[in-house]
Short mmCIF file of C-alpha atoms in Angstrom, two decimals:
data_model
loop_
_atom_site.label_atom_id
_atom_site.label_comp_id
_atom_site.label_asym_id
_atom_site.label_seq_id
_atom_site.Cartn_x
_atom_site.Cartn_y
_atom_site.Cartn_z
CA MET A 1 99.55 112.10 96.08
CA GLU A 2 96.57 113.42 98.36
CA GLN A 3 98.45 113.87 102.89
CA THR A 4 95.39 111.47 103.40
CA TYR A 5 92.91 108.79 101.05
CA ARG A 6 89.03 108.16 102.80
CA VAL A 7 88.29 104.40 102.19
CA ARG A 8 84.96 103.80 100.44
CA PRO A 9 83.11 100.13 100.57
CA LEU A 10 83.41 98.48 97.15
CA LYS A 11 80.11 96.24 96.40
CA ARG A 12 80.03 94.17 94.38
CA LYS A 13 79.83 91.04 92.93
CA GLY A 14 81.93 88.57 90.60
CA MET A 15 85.24 88.73 89.55
CA PHE A 16 88.47 90.76 89.87
CA CYS A 17 91.40 91.34 87.90
CA VAL A 18 94.68 93.26 89.32
CA SER A 19 98.23 93.66 87.78
CA VAL A 20 101.07 94.56 90.47
CA PRO A 21 104.27 95.69 89.64
CA GLY A 22 107.00 93.44 89.33
CA SER A 23 108.54 92.11 92.68
CA LYS A 24 110.73 93.70 95.22
CA SER A 25 112.58 90.56 96.96
CA MET A 26 113.30 89.45 93.21
CA THR A 27 113.96 92.52 91.71
CA ASN A 28 116.85 93.61 93.85
CA ARG A 29 118.88 90.45 94.08
CA ALA A 30 118.27 90.75 90.42
CA LEU A 31 119.67 92.88 89.90
CA LEU A 32 122.97 92.18 92.27
CA LEU A 33 123.67 89.23 90.38
CA ALA A 34 123.17 90.59 86.93
CA ALA A 35 126.69 93.22 88.54
CA LEU A 36 128.16 90.69 89.74
CA SER A 37 127.76 88.42 86.18
CA GLY A 38 130.35 88.70 83.79
CA ARG A 39 127.55 88.87 80.73
CA THR A 40 125.04 91.53 80.41
CA CYS A 41 122.02 90.81 81.48
CA ARG A 42 118.08 92.13 80.43
CA LEU A 43 115.78 92.13 83.62
CA GLU A 44 112.01 92.15 82.73
CA GLY A 45 109.08 92.46 84.68
CA VAL A 46 111.74 95.23 86.97
CA LEU A 47 109.17 96.54 89.78
CA PHE A 48 110.32 101.16 89.94
CA SER A 49 109.34 101.91 93.13
CA GLU A 50 111.80 104.14 95.71
CA ASP A 51 113.39 101.61 96.35
CA SER A 52 114.39 99.42 93.92
CA ARG A 53 115.27 102.80 92.21
CA VAL A 54 117.49 103.40 95.22
CA PHE A 55 119.79 100.54 93.91
CA LEU A 56 119.72 101.22 90.69
CA GLN A 57 121.01 104.95 91.91
CA CYS A 58 123.70 103.19 93.85
CA LEU A 59 124.88 100.80 91.06
CA VAL A 60 125.16 103.87 89.16
CA ASN A 61 126.81 105.70 91.36
CA LEU A 62 129.37 103.32 91.44
CA GLY A 63 129.82 102.86 87.63
CA PHE A 64 127.89 100.20 86.49
CA GLN A 65 126.18 100.36 82.75
CA LEU A 66 122.51 100.93 82.81
CA GLN A 67 120.14 101.27 80.23
CA ILE A 68 117.02 101.78 81.72
CA PHE A 69 113.63 101.42 80.52
CA GLU A 70 111.17 102.86 83.25
CA LYS A 71 107.80 102.46 81.21
CA ASP A 72 108.50 99.05 80.06
CA ARG A 73 109.94 97.41 82.93
CA CYS A 74 112.81 96.45 82.07
CA VAL A 75 116.66 97.39 82.96
CA ILE A 76 120.10 96.57 80.69
CA ILE A 77 122.70 95.95 82.91
CA CYS A 78 126.38 94.93 81.60
CA GLY A 79 127.93 92.97 84.15
CA THR A 80 131.31 93.09 85.25
CA GLY A 81 132.30 89.81 87.01
CA GLY A 82 132.72 90.43 90.22
CA LYS A 83 134.90 94.14 89.59
CA ILE A 84 133.36 97.05 91.18
CA PRO A 85 133.73 100.18 88.51
CA HIS A 86 134.50 103.14 90.80
CA PRO A 87 136.40 101.22 93.82
CA GLN A 88 136.24 104.79 95.79
CA ALA A 89 132.41 106.20 95.62
CA ALA A 90 129.64 107.42 97.78
CA ILE A 91 126.05 106.23 97.94
CA ASN A 92 122.90 106.40 99.04
CA VAL A 93 120.43 103.24 100.52
CA GLY A 94 117.47 105.00 102.02
CA SER A 95 115.71 103.28 103.28
CA ALA A 96 115.94 100.49 101.31
CA GLY A 97 116.54 97.71 103.54
CA THR A 98 117.51 94.75 100.39
CA ALA A 99 119.84 98.03 99.20
CA ALA A 100 121.51 98.17 102.36
CA ARG A 101 122.11 94.73 103.24
CA PHE A 102 123.53 93.46 99.50
CA LEU A 103 125.59 96.08 98.35
CA THR A 104 127.39 96.57 101.66
CA VAL A 105 128.23 92.98 101.91
CA MET A 106 128.93 93.64 97.94
CA LEU A 107 131.44 96.17 98.53
CA ALA A 108 132.89 94.88 101.64
CA PHE A 109 134.00 91.67 99.84
CA ALA A 110 134.52 93.42 96.65
CA GLY A 111 137.00 95.95 98.42
CA GLY A 112 137.65 100.49 98.03
CA ASP A 113 136.59 102.66 99.87
CA TYR A 114 133.43 103.78 100.29
CA GLU A 115 130.24 106.42 101.99
CA ILE A 116 127.36 104.79 102.66
CA GLY A 117 124.55 106.83 103.48
CA SER A 118 121.27 106.69 104.15
CA SER A 119 117.53 107.79 105.42
CA GLY A 120 116.75 108.34 109.09
CA GLN A 121 114.67 105.64 108.83
CA MET A 122 117.31 102.92 107.65
CA ALA A 123 119.35 104.23 110.63
CA LYS A 124 117.71 102.95 112.69
CA ARG A 125 117.01 99.16 111.37
CA PRO A 126 119.03 96.86 112.58
CA MET A 127 122.71 96.12 111.12
CA GLU A 128 124.77 95.06 113.73
CA PRO A 129 125.31 91.03 113.76
CA LEU A 130 126.34 91.48 109.66
CA LEU A 131 128.82 94.37 110.38
CA SER A 132 130.22 92.94 113.76
CA LEU A 133 130.83 90.05 111.16
CA LEU A 134 132.67 92.24 108.22
CA GLU A 135 134.54 94.25 111.02
CA GLN A 136 135.59 90.68 112.30
CA GLY A 137 136.80 89.67 109.20
CA GLY A 138 138.73 93.05 108.11
CA ALA A 139 136.81 95.81 107.02
CA GLU A 140 137.31 98.93 108.58
CA ILE A 141 133.79 100.77 109.34
CA GLU A 142 134.17 104.37 110.90
CA TYR A 143 130.69 105.21 111.68
CA HIS A 144 129.54 108.41 111.27
CA GLY A 145 126.38 107.72 114.11
CA GLU A 146 125.39 105.06 116.79
CA LYS A 147 128.45 102.26 116.57
CA ARG A 148 126.92 99.88 113.59
CA HIS A 149 124.27 101.56 111.99
CA PHE A 150 124.09 103.70 109.01
CA PRO A 151 125.75 106.20 107.96
CA PHE A 152 128.74 105.22 107.81
CA SER A 153 133.03 105.08 105.61
CA LEU A 154 133.95 101.70 104.64
CA HIS A 155 137.14 100.72 103.79
CA ALA A 156 138.24 96.94 102.81
CA ASP A 157 140.55 95.41 101.20
CA GLY A 158 140.10 91.25 100.91
CA MET A 159 138.49 89.44 103.39
CA ALA A 160 139.59 87.70 106.04
CA PHE A 161 137.46 84.61 105.99
CA SER A 162 136.01 81.41 104.41
CA GLU A 163 133.26 80.96 106.87
CA VAL A 164 131.24 82.93 108.52
CA THR A 165 127.69 82.34 110.63
CA ILE A 166 125.34 84.54 111.39
CA ASP A 167 122.12 84.76 113.38
CA THR A 168 118.89 84.47 110.73
CA SER A 169 116.66 86.28 113.49
CA VAL A 170 116.70 89.77 113.19
CA SER A 171 117.13 89.56 108.94
CA SER A 172 117.23 86.80 106.63
CA GLN A 173 118.81 89.52 104.12
CA PHE A 174 122.05 89.42 106.04
CA ALA A 175 122.44 85.75 104.71
CA SER A 176 121.09 86.53 101.23
CA ALA A 177 123.88 89.37 101.55
CA LEU A 178 126.81 87.20 102.32
CA LEU A 179 125.81 84.08 100.39
CA MET A 180 125.36 86.23 96.65
CA ALA A 181 128.41 87.89 97.19
CA ALA A 182 130.19 85.50 98.22
CA VAL A 183 131.15 84.40 95.04
CA LEU A 184 133.33 87.56 94.84
CA LEU A 185 135.87 85.67 98.13
CA PRO A 186 138.91 83.66 96.36
CA GLU A 187 138.57 80.92 98.57
CA GLY A 188 134.28 81.39 98.05
CA LEU A 189 132.58 81.19 101.29
CA HIS A 190 130.83 78.39 103.77
CA VAL A 191 127.96 80.71 105.22
CA HIS A 192 126.69 78.34 108.86
CA MET A 193 122.90 79.91 109.69
CA THR A 194 121.36 79.91 113.24
CA GLY A 195 118.33 81.02 114.38
CA ARG A 196 114.56 80.78 113.24
CA ARG A 197 114.47 81.15 109.76
CA THR A 198 117.84 79.72 108.73
CA GLU A 199 114.78 78.11 106.34
CA GLY A 200 113.51 79.94 105.30
CA SER A 201 111.60 81.42 101.85
CA TYR A 202 113.67 84.44 101.04
CA ILE A 203 116.54 82.35 101.25
CA ARG A 204 114.79 79.95 99.31
CA MET A 205 114.75 82.57 96.85
CA THR A 206 118.01 83.98 97.07
CA ILE A 207 119.55 80.47 96.55
CA ALA A 208 116.68 79.27 93.70
CA MET A 209 117.83 82.99 91.93
CA MET A 210 121.52 82.80 92.18
CA GLU A 211 121.15 79.16 90.36
CA GLN A 212 118.61 80.31 87.90
CA PHE A 213 121.41 82.79 86.64
CA GLY A 214 124.60 79.78 86.84
CA LEU A 215 126.32 79.94 90.09
CA CYS A 216 126.47 76.54 92.06
CA VAL A 217 124.71 76.93 95.27
CA GLN A 218 126.37 73.38 97.32
CA ARG A 219 123.96 71.99 100.90
CA GLU A 220 126.32 71.53 103.94
CA GLU A 221 124.44 70.91 107.16
CA THR A 222 123.94 73.64 109.37
CA GLY A 223 124.39 76.13 105.57
CA TYR A 224 125.45 76.61 102.40
CA TYR A 225 128.92 76.85 100.08
CA VAL A 226 129.39 78.96 97.86
CA GLU A 227 132.41 78.20 95.60
CA GLY A 228 134.59 82.00 94.94
CA GLY A 229 135.58 82.94 91.16
CA GLN A 230 133.18 81.18 89.82
CA HIS A 231 132.28 82.39 85.94
CA PHE A 232 127.80 83.15 85.53
CA GLY A 233 125.30 85.12 84.20
CA ILE A 234 122.88 84.91 81.78
CA GLU A 235 121.18 87.16 79.35
CA HIS A 236 117.46 86.96 80.24
CA TYR A 237 115.42 87.04 83.01
CA ILE A 238 112.19 87.72 84.31
CA VAL A 239 110.90 88.95 87.87
CA GLU A 240 108.13 87.74 88.20
CA PRO A 241 105.45 90.09 89.74
CA ASP A 242 104.91 91.20 93.56
CA VAL A 243 103.12 88.55 95.78
CA SER A 244 103.17 90.81 98.15
CA GLY A 245 101.38 92.93 96.13
CA ALA A 246 99.00 90.35 94.98
CA ALA A 247 97.91 88.81 98.46
CA TYR A 248 96.14 92.32 99.19
CA PHE A 249 93.67 91.76 96.21
CA TYR A 250 93.22 87.85 96.92
CA SER A 251 92.17 89.37 100.66
CA LEU A 252 89.01 91.14 98.89
CA ALA A 253 87.85 87.29 98.02
CA PRO A 254 86.98 86.12 101.75
CA LEU A 255 86.70 90.30 102.93
CA LEU A 256 84.26 91.18 100.23
CA GLY A 257 82.68 87.28 98.95
CA VAL A 258 84.34 87.85 95.09
CA ASP A 259 86.57 86.16 92.50
CA VAL A 260 90.10 87.43 92.19
CA LEU A 261 92.51 87.13 89.62
CA VAL A 262 96.06 88.69 89.60
CA ARG A 263 97.58 88.51 86.18
CA HIS A 264 100.74 86.53 86.05
CA VAL A 265 101.14 85.26 89.68
CA HIS A 266 101.39 81.67 89.46
CA ALA A 267 101.28 79.07 92.24
CA GLY A 268 105.02 77.94 91.27
CA SER A 269 105.45 81.21 92.39
CA LEU A 270 109.43 82.15 94.68
CA GLN A 271 107.58 84.02 96.82
CA GLY A 272 107.05 83.94 99.73
CA ASP A 273 104.03 85.00 100.32
CA ILE A 274 102.63 82.93 97.68
CA ARG A 275 101.66 81.07 101.31
CA TYR A 276 99.29 83.37 102.62
CA VAL A 277 97.42 83.07 99.50
CA GLY A 278 97.54 79.02 100.30
CA LEU A 279 96.97 80.08 103.89
CA LEU A 280 92.98 81.80 102.48
CA GLY A 281 91.79 78.10 102.40
CA GLY A 282 91.20 78.51 105.59
CA LEU A 283 89.16 81.66 105.40
CA GLY A 284 86.43 78.67 102.74
CA CYS A 285 88.21 80.69 99.01
CA THR A 286 89.20 77.70 96.74
CA LEU A 287 92.56 78.76 94.62
CA GLU A 288 92.59 77.40 90.95
CA ASP A 289 96.21 77.93 88.14
CA THR A 290 94.88 79.63 85.46
CA PRO A 291 96.77 80.54 81.80
CA ASP A 292 96.07 83.26 83.01
CA GLY A 293 97.32 83.81 86.76
CA LEU A 294 96.09 82.61 89.77
CA LEU A 295 92.11 82.64 90.40
CA VAL A 296 91.38 82.89 94.29
CA ARG A 297 87.32 81.87 93.99
CA GLY A 298 85.34 83.74 97.29
CA THR A 299 81.93 84.21 95.96
CA GLY A 300 79.06 82.35 97.95
CA ILE A 301 81.56 83.58 100.99
CA THR A 302 79.33 85.38 103.72
CA HIS A 303 81.98 84.81 106.80
CA TYR A 304 84.89 83.32 107.41
CA PRO A 305 86.93 81.78 111.52
CA GLY A 306 89.78 83.15 112.69
CA LEU A 307 92.98 81.43 112.08
CA HIS A 308 95.57 79.82 113.92
CA VAL A 309 98.73 80.44 112.02
CA ASP A 310 102.87 80.64 112.19
CA LEU A 311 103.31 83.96 109.71
CA ARG A 312 107.70 83.88 110.27
CA ASP A 313 107.65 82.53 106.65
CA CYS A 314 105.74 85.50 105.34
CA SER A 315 106.07 88.03 107.77
CA ASP A 316 105.21 90.93 105.44
CA GLN A 317 101.91 89.78 105.37
CA THR A 318 101.27 90.03 108.95
CA MET A 319 99.32 93.24 108.47
CA THR A 320 96.70 92.05 106.22
CA LEU A 321 95.63 88.45 108.28
CA ALA A 322 95.31 91.15 110.98
CA ALA A 323 93.18 93.40 108.79
CA LEU A 324 91.20 90.51 107.59
CA ALA A 325 90.73 89.45 111.35
CA VAL A 326 88.82 92.68 112.35
CA TYR A 327 85.42 90.56 110.88
CA ALA A 328 86.45 86.80 111.49
CA ASP A 329 83.73 84.78 113.26
CA SER A 330 86.03 83.87 116.28
CA VAL A 331 89.88 85.05 117.85
CA THR A 332 92.99 84.94 115.17
CA GLU A 333 96.25 84.44 116.82
CA ILE A 334 99.39 85.28 113.87
CA VAL A 335 102.45 83.66 116.19
CA GLY A 336 106.01 84.03 115.10
CA ILE A 337 106.01 87.54 113.74
CA GLY A 338 108.29 88.69 117.28
CA HIS A 339 110.82 89.95 113.80
CA ILE A 340 108.00 92.88 112.56
CA ARG A 341 109.13 94.85 115.30
CA LYS A 342 112.73 96.21 114.39
CA GLN A 343 111.49 96.43 110.37
CA GLU A 344 110.05 99.45 108.50
CA SER A 345 108.31 100.30 111.39
CA ASP A 346 107.35 98.63 114.69
CA ARG A 347 105.55 96.68 113.31
CA MET A 348 103.71 94.78 116.37
CA ALA A 349 102.78 97.95 118.37
CA ALA A 350 101.67 99.77 114.89
CA ILE A 351 98.87 96.69 114.36
CA LEU A 352 98.04 96.31 117.64
CA CYS A 353 98.07 100.96 118.35
CA GLU A 354 95.80 101.50 115.49
CA LEU A 355 93.25 98.29 115.95
CA THR A 356 92.62 99.71 118.99
CA ARG A 357 92.48 103.28 117.60
CA MET A 358 89.36 101.65 115.90
CA GLY A 359 87.88 99.55 118.63
CA ILE A 360 89.30 96.69 118.52
CA ARG A 361 91.11 94.46 120.64
CA CYS A 362 93.69 92.49 120.82
CA GLU A 363 97.35 92.03 122.99
CA GLU A 364 100.57 90.29 122.41
CA ILE A 365 101.47 86.71 123.06
CA PRO A 366 104.85 87.21 124.47
CA GLU A 367 105.53 83.46 124.74
CA ASP A 368 105.03 82.95 120.64
CA GLU A 369 106.17 86.02 119.99
CA GLY A 370 102.53 87.05 118.15
CA ILE A 371 99.17 88.83 118.50
CA ARG A 372 95.45 87.91 119.07
CA ILE A 373 93.16 89.90 117.78
CA PHE A 374 89.14 89.56 118.73
CA PRO A 375 86.64 90.51 115.92
CA ARG A 376 84.08 93.20 116.20
CA GLU A 377 82.75 95.87 113.76
CA PRO A 378 85.67 98.86 113.73
CA LYS A 379 84.86 102.26 114.34
CA PRO A 380 85.93 104.61 112.23
CA ALA A 381 89.18 105.86 112.19
CA VAL A 382 92.46 107.63 111.10
CA ILE A 383 95.24 105.50 110.45
CA LYS A 384 98.63 106.31 111.50
CA THR A 385 100.31 104.28 108.71
CA TYR A 386 103.91 104.61 110.29
CA ASP A 387 105.70 105.89 107.04
CA ASP A 388 105.34 102.25 107.17
CA HIS A 389 103.94 101.16 102.89
CA ARG A 390 102.83 97.19 104.24
CA MET A 391 100.61 99.32 107.13
CA ALA A 392 99.20 101.93 104.48
CA MET A 393 97.87 98.98 101.60
CA ALA A 394 96.70 96.43 105.09
CA PHE A 395 94.90 98.80 106.75
CA THR A 396 92.70 100.22 103.80
CA LEU A 397 90.84 96.26 103.63
CA ILE A 398 89.39 97.27 106.52
CA GLY A 399 87.51 99.99 105.05
CA LEU A 400 86.68 98.19 102.04
CA ARG A 401 84.17 96.16 104.10
CA SER A 402 82.66 98.72 106.37
CA GLY A 403 84.39 102.21 105.44
CA GLY A 404 84.54 104.80 108.07
CA ILE A 405 88.44 104.41 107.83
CA VAL A 406 90.86 106.92 106.75
CA ILE A 407 95.09 106.23 105.46
CA ASP A 408 97.25 109.01 106.56
CA ASN A 409 99.93 109.27 104.38
CA PRO A 410 98.85 107.45 101.65
CA GLY A 411 101.93 108.52 99.35
CA CYS A 412 104.44 106.31 102.44
CA CYS A 413 102.76 103.33 99.50
CA LYS A 414 105.90 104.70 96.87
CA LYS A 415 108.25 102.62 98.90
CA THR A 416 106.85 99.67 96.78
CA PHE A 417 103.72 99.91 95.41
CA GLU A 418 103.63 103.49 94.41
CA ASP A 419 100.59 103.47 91.99
CA TYR A 420 98.21 101.15 94.35
CA PHE A 421 95.67 103.53 95.75
CA ASP A 422 95.24 103.90 91.50
CA VAL A 423 94.79 100.43 91.38
CA LEU A 424 92.29 100.58 94.19
CA GLU A 425 90.57 103.51 92.63
CA ALA A 426 90.34 101.38 89.62
CA LEU A 427 88.39 98.48 91.32
CA TYR A 428 85.91 101.45 92.58
CA GLU A 429 85.23 102.29 88.45
CA GLU A 430 84.88 98.32 87.28
CA ALA A 431 82.66 97.73 90.51
CA GLY A 432 80.55 100.82 89.72
CA LYS A 433 79.33 99.09 85.93
CA TYR A 434 77.37 96.39 87.93
#
């Protein structure tokens, strides 16, 4: 891919129909659950991206038997009933946060000796709460760089706890990792949760998928209990299309005054970002769940209001709403998003910096862990993406309305949606026919 992508205005009335790849969050949860299960499982709708390929390669390095059919978006995994085929192995989680958190806990709970490497980006991301907890449970970890960060060596031979408390404020992936791997512990695990996202969408997704795979998860006052040694597994699982990726296209509805249908996305999705799609109703859109997919109607919209919204439950869309806020009629406030500072980039700082680069007034709201955006016509700018796929995809939206925007390093989208700009180019071609 070119080192930059120049965004041209996209002009068309009517409807766009789009297909997006499978959900990264669901793909990686399905891969882990299928590997831990006692059955051979055929996964369909699998996302093939930088992150999911990292996860697949880690499973291969650990000795799991996989058949990978990338063209068909299919993976067949032979579950091993909780045994790691190669209990002495080296893996590299790259920049994949789900692989980093999920596989580290799985290996600690299963036992063995492992070398776990990562990218430089991943080495900067927070792991302290999870690694500290594993050390308290008896895991021996030798850090090859900064303490309680990747990379490290892990030795484990039985974890000495049956209950843990984890703070969800930094990352709900910590809790999801503990829940899914809990079945490996003979006594199971009581997972108590604290922090702001104990009922977060990703935790709900994890519980729902565990139950779909046949695991029994018991709700408790402060968390969940997963019984150890459960026999579970299914033969077939279909991964939903990625609602996070669909959200960029659904955002065209109010932005450009068009209708948008994303194939096979439906209102009952397990993914938390479906809530963001619902927020578009506050911008004048109407939503209709059709047999082909969820349709967001924006035809006739020529302007829309700013919103005050708490996005802690779908914070991946903070950048998306920030892009729409540029063209709103009034101020937009996005709160509850303090944790995005510690994701692929410091997303809070990145949003403020890049909006300012375009001449958009914006500021932090420290007391609400949020940002405030004052709309105006943006100035032309080259947008830094900080090697963050969501910055690249979301800030492209601004240029689709007015032009003048150049995306630096568009190739960072390969992390989750490697053909994002190809799909976008297809929309230009479709618009050119009318």
